[in-house]
Amino acid sequence: MTDLPDLEVRNVTKRFGPYTAVDRISFSIPRGSFFSILGPSGCGKTTLMRMIAGFTEPDEGEIVIRGKSMNGVPPNKRPASMVFQHLALFPMMSVAENVGYGLRRQGIAKPQIAERVAGILERVGLPDAGGKSIDQLSGGQKQRVAIARCLVLDPDLLLLDEPLGALDLKLREHMKIELKQLQAEIGTTFVYITHDQSEALVMSDRIAVMNQGQFEQIGAGQELYYNPDTRFVAGFVGNSNRWPGRVEAVDNGTLRVLTDDGLNCQVSVTGQASAGAAVEVFLRPEVVAISREAEGVSDMANRLRGSVRNLLFDGANSTAYVADQGSKAVFAVALPQTGRLADLKPGQEVHLGWDAAQANCFLAPQPGANG
Amino acid sequence: MNQRSGFRVGLFLLLAPGVLWLGLLIVLPHAELFLVSLRERVAPRVYESGLTNYLEFFIEPLYWNTFLRTATYSVMATALTLLIAFPVAYYIAKMLRGRPKNILFLLCLLPFWVSELVRALGWIILLRETGVVSTFLQTLGLVDAPVEFLYNDAAMLVGLIYTSMLFMVIPLVGALDTLDDSLIEAGYNLGGNGFVVLREIVIPHAMPGIVSGCIVVFMLTLGNYVTPTLLGGKDSLWFTEQIYNQFILRFNWEQGSAFGFLLLALSSFIVWAGLKLSRQSLGKVMT
C-alpha cells in the first residue's frame, strides 16, 4: 500500500469555452513530499488546484488520491484540505472553533475535539490562541491557524494556494522555512502553488513549472535552475541575460552564436540546432566571471572587454550592468559576494568571461507562436 | 472668539434640518398624541386625565384579539418573507455575476415603482371570484364553479409578503455580497455539507442583514393598512384598521391615540426581543 502515490493526475484537461486552462496534464506525487506547481498568473495552476480540491470537475482525465479516483466525489468527501490564498478563516468563529470545524463534521466527541485542537495549535506554535477571535491575530498567526485547521483533519493531501502572498517580505521568508520544517515533521504531502520561484525553490522536493496549461518541466529545484528543459523554464526560473540570435556554425558539440546585438559567443549544444537556426541564449548573471585584469578570465571560452554602465547595490545580490565594447550587448553580472569589487565605479573597464557549458541555448519560437 | 462663534452658527445651521424634521414631525406629534391618549371625555368639551383609554383596550376582547392577531400575523409574514427572500438574495448575490445580477435585482425593484394600492389591486384582479386564477382553473376543468380566493388570511399574507419582499431582499443581498466565496469553499473543503455551510457560515455572516431586513419588514407589516384592508376583507381584522376607525369613523382621537401608543409599544417590544434572541445590536444591524 505504501508505494501508492498520494496524488496521481492522469491526462487532466479543463476548458473554459474556447480557452484551455489545463491541457492534458499528468503527474504523480509520492507520499510525504513537498511538491510545488510554479507558474505565472493565468497559467492554469489555480484551476488545476481547484480540480484536485473538487471545486471544479475536469473535462477529461482522472484525479486519483491514494489509489481512489476522485471523479464525481464532492469536495467535502475528498481527503484533501486546502489553505486558501486569503486563508478563508471563518470570522464568526474563534480560533479553536475554526480549527475544530472539520472535526465537528466528522462527529467526533467534544472532549476529543478540544484535545486535538489544543494539540495542533501547540504544534504550530499558538498554544494559547484558542479563545481568540480571528481579527485579534497577526498575519503570520492567521497563516498558522489556517494550516492547523487543515492539518488537524490529518488529510492525505494538503493543498496550499499561494498562502504567503499577503505577508510582508520578512514574514514571508520566515514562513517559508517554517512551512518546510512543518512538512518535514508531520510528513503530510504538501501541494503548493505559487508564482514566486523563490518560495518554490526553497521549500519543494520537486517543482513542476507550468505554462499555458501545460507542465514544461518537473524536477528538483537544482535541475530546473541549472538544466532547464525549455526556453520558458530557463527564462522563468531565476534571472538570466537573454539574447536572441542565430547559429553561425556547429563544431565539436559547441555552437557559435551571433546574437542580434552583434555578440559572438560559444555555447554548448542543447537540443537540435543546426547552422542558421534562430535561437535564444540564456546566461545567468552569477556564472559570468568579472575581473579588472584580462588574466582573470583568460581560461574561459568566451571573453570580452566592457565598461560598467550601472551598478545596483543590493547586498549579496548586487548586480553590475556591463556594456560590451565589441557589440551592443549589455550584461547583467553578479558582483562577487566577497566584496572583491566593492569599489567598482560606473565607467570603469572590466573583463568578462564564461564557459560554453554555462550558457543555455534554446530554439527561438516560430514566428506566430506565442510565449 | 469670532471664529468660534462662526463655527457654532455653522454647526447649528447644519443640524437645523434634522432637528426640525425630528422635532416637528416625530417628537411633537407623538408628545401631543400621548397627551391626547391620557385624556378622557366626560362630557362635550369637558376632559379629565386618566388611563381609561388604555383600560378600554383590555376590557374589550375585540381590541386585544385584533392586537394579538396583528402581532402574530406580522411575525408570520416576516418569517415567510425571510424564507422566500433568502434563496432569492443568495442567488442574486452569490450565483450571478455582472449583467444578469443587475437585471434580476432591478426586476425585484420594479414592482415598487407603482404604489402599494395598485399592487393590491393587482392581486385582487388575480384572486377574485371572476379573476384570472379562478377562470384559469375553470378552463382547465379542475373546478366546476368560480372560486373566491380573496378576503381571507391567506390572501392577506400573500399581499403582505409581496409588499415586503424588496425590503428583505435588499439588506440580504447587501450582507451576502460581502461574504467571500472562499469561506463557502473552505466550509465544503473541510468536510461540511450544504446544510452545515449554510448554518455555520452563510447565516452567521448574513445575520445583521437578516435582522435588519426582519425589523424593516415587521414594522412595515405591523403598520400596514392598505393591504390587510383590501385583501383581507372584513374577517381579517388588522390593528391599524382599529386605529383608523377610532380616528376617522368614531372621531374618538383619545382612544385612537391610546391604540397608536399600544402598537408602538408592541413593535418596540418585538424588535427588542428579536435583537436579544439573535444576539445582535441595533447599531450593528442598521449600518
mmCIF file of N, CA and C in Angstrom, chain A residues 96-97 99-101 103-104 108-124 126-127 130 148 151-153:
data_model
loop_
_atom_site.group_PDB
_atom_site.id
_atom_site.type_symbol
_atom_site.label_atom_id
_atom_site.label_comp_id
_atom_site.label_asym_id
_atom_site.label_seq_id
_atom_site.Cartn_x
_atom_site.Cartn_y
_atom_site.Cartn_z
ATOM 1 N N ALA A 96 -10.239 28.360 18.089
ATOM 2 C CA ALA A 96 -10.482 26.944 18.385
ATOM 3 C C ALA A 96 -11.661 26.407 17.580
ATOM 4 N N GLU A 97 -12.692 27.238 17.403
ATOM 5 C CA GLU A 97 -13.855 26.784 16.621
ATOM 6 C C GLU A 97 -13.487 26.615 15.157
ATOM 7 N N VAL A 99 -10.499 25.772 14.016
ATOM 8 C CA VAL A 99 -9.692 24.561 13.884
ATOM 9 C C VAL A 99 -10.558 23.319 14.095
ATOM 10 N N GLY A 100 -11.560 23.444 14.974
ATOM 11 C CA GLY A 100 -12.405 22.286 15.265
ATOM 12 C C GLY A 100 -13.518 22.049 14.257
ATOM 13 N N TYR A 101 -13.693 22.995 13.319
ATOM 14 C CA TYR A 101 -14.807 22.907 12.369
ATOM 15 C C TYR A 101 -14.840 21.559 11.649
ATOM 16 N N LEU A 103 -13.387 18.740 12.449
ATOM 17 C CA LEU A 103 -13.565 17.611 13.367
ATOM 18 C C LEU A 103 -15.035 17.461 13.752
ATOM 19 N N ARG A 104 -15.705 18.618 13.955
ATOM 20 C CA ARG A 104 -17.134 18.560 14.303
ATOM 21 C C ARG A 104 -17.914 17.886 13.183
ATOM 22 N N ILE A 108 -16.938 13.794 15.889
ATOM 23 C CA ILE A 108 -16.059 13.377 16.994
ATOM 24 C C ILE A 108 -16.560 14.006 18.293
ATOM 25 N N ALA A 109 -16.376 13.296 19.410
ATOM 26 C CA ALA A 109 -16.865 13.778 20.698
ATOM 27 C C ALA A 109 -16.140 15.047 21.110
ATOM 28 N N LYS A 110 -16.870 15.911 21.823
ATOM 29 C CA LYS A 110 -16.348 17.235 22.170
ATOM 30 C C LYS A 110 -15.006 17.225 22.899
ATOM 31 N N PRO A 111 -14.852 16.393 23.959
ATOM 32 C CA PRO A 111 -13.554 16.435 24.663
ATOM 33 C C PRO A 111 -12.388 16.065 23.755
ATOM 34 N N GLN A 112 -12.637 15.103 22.850
ATOM 35 C CA GLN A 112 -11.576 14.704 21.920
ATOM 36 C C GLN A 112 -11.232 15.831 20.954
ATOM 37 N N ILE A 113 -12.288 16.536 20.499
ATOM 38 C CA ILE A 113 -12.046 17.668 19.603
ATOM 39 C C ILE A 113 -11.165 18.690 20.301
ATOM 40 N N ALA A 114 -11.537 19.032 21.551
ATOM 41 C CA ALA A 114 -10.773 20.031 22.298
ATOM 42 C C ALA A 114 -9.317 19.601 22.425
ATOM 43 N N GLU A 115 -9.120 18.313 22.664
ATOM 44 C CA GLU A 115 -7.774 17.783 22.841
ATOM 45 C C GLU A 115 -6.948 17.914 21.556
ATOM 46 N N ARG A 116 -7.574 17.495 20.434
ATOM 47 C CA ARG A 116 -6.834 17.533 19.169
ATOM 48 C C ARG A 116 -6.584 18.962 18.714
ATOM 49 N N VAL A 117 -7.563 19.862 18.968
ATOM 50 C CA VAL A 117 -7.382 21.262 18.597
ATOM 51 C C VAL A 117 -6.216 21.854 19.383
ATOM 52 N N ALA A 118 -6.198 21.579 20.696
ATOM 53 C CA ALA A 118 -5.113 22.103 21.524
ATOM 54 C C ALA A 118 -3.782 21.541 21.046
ATOM 55 N N GLY A 119 -3.750 20.258 20.683
ATOM 56 C CA GLY A 119 -2.522 19.615 20.214
ATOM 57 C C GLY A 119 -1.968 20.283 18.964
ATOM 58 N N ILE A 120 -2.853 20.501 17.997
ATOM 59 C CA ILE A 120 -2.364 21.050 16.723
ATOM 60 C C ILE A 120 -1.980 22.522 16.883
ATOM 61 N N LEU A 121 -2.706 23.255 17.750
ATOM 62 C CA LEU A 121 -2.349 24.661 17.966
ATOM 63 C C LEU A 121 -0.974 24.765 18.615
ATOM 64 N N GLU A 122 -0.674 23.820 19.472
ATOM 65 C CA GLU A 122 0.636 23.811 20.094
ATOM 66 C C GLU A 122 1.709 23.529 19.049
ATOM 67 N N ARG A 123 1.381 22.611 18.167
ATOM 68 C CA ARG A 123 2.327 22.210 17.122
ATOM 69 C C ARG A 123 2.698 23.389 16.204
ATOM 70 N N VAL A 124 1.699 24.244 15.897
ATOM 71 C CA VAL A 124 2.009 25.383 15.029
ATOM 72 C C VAL A 124 2.449 26.598 15.843
ATOM 73 N N LEU A 126 0.976 28.121 18.567
ATOM 74 C CA LEU A 126 -0.030 29.057 19.083
ATOM 75 C C LEU A 126 -0.814 28.403 20.218
ATOM 76 N N PRO A 127 -0.125 27.943 21.263
ATOM 77 C CA PRO A 127 -0.827 27.149 22.280
ATOM 78 C C PRO A 127 -1.931 27.906 23.017
ATOM 79 N N GLY A 130 -6.423 29.626 21.296
ATOM 80 C CA GLY A 130 -7.725 29.004 21.070
ATOM 81 C C GLY A 130 -8.928 29.902 21.268
ATOM 82 N N ALA A 148 -3.225 24.891 10.586
ATOM 83 C CA ALA A 148 -3.653 23.979 11.659
ATOM 84 C C ALA A 148 -5.057 23.443 11.387
ATOM 85 N N LEU A 151 -4.541 20.642 8.962
ATOM 86 C CA LEU A 151 -3.729 19.517 9.429
ATOM 87 C C LEU A 151 -4.423 18.716 10.526
ATOM 88 N N VAL A 152 -5.308 19.372 11.297
ATOM 89 C CA VAL A 152 -5.971 18.673 12.389
ATOM 90 C C VAL A 152 -6.829 17.529 11.852
ATOM 91 N N LEU A 153 -7.209 17.618 10.564
ATOM 92 C CA LEU A 153 -8.025 16.567 9.963
ATOM 93 C C LEU A 153 -7.174 15.408 9.467
#
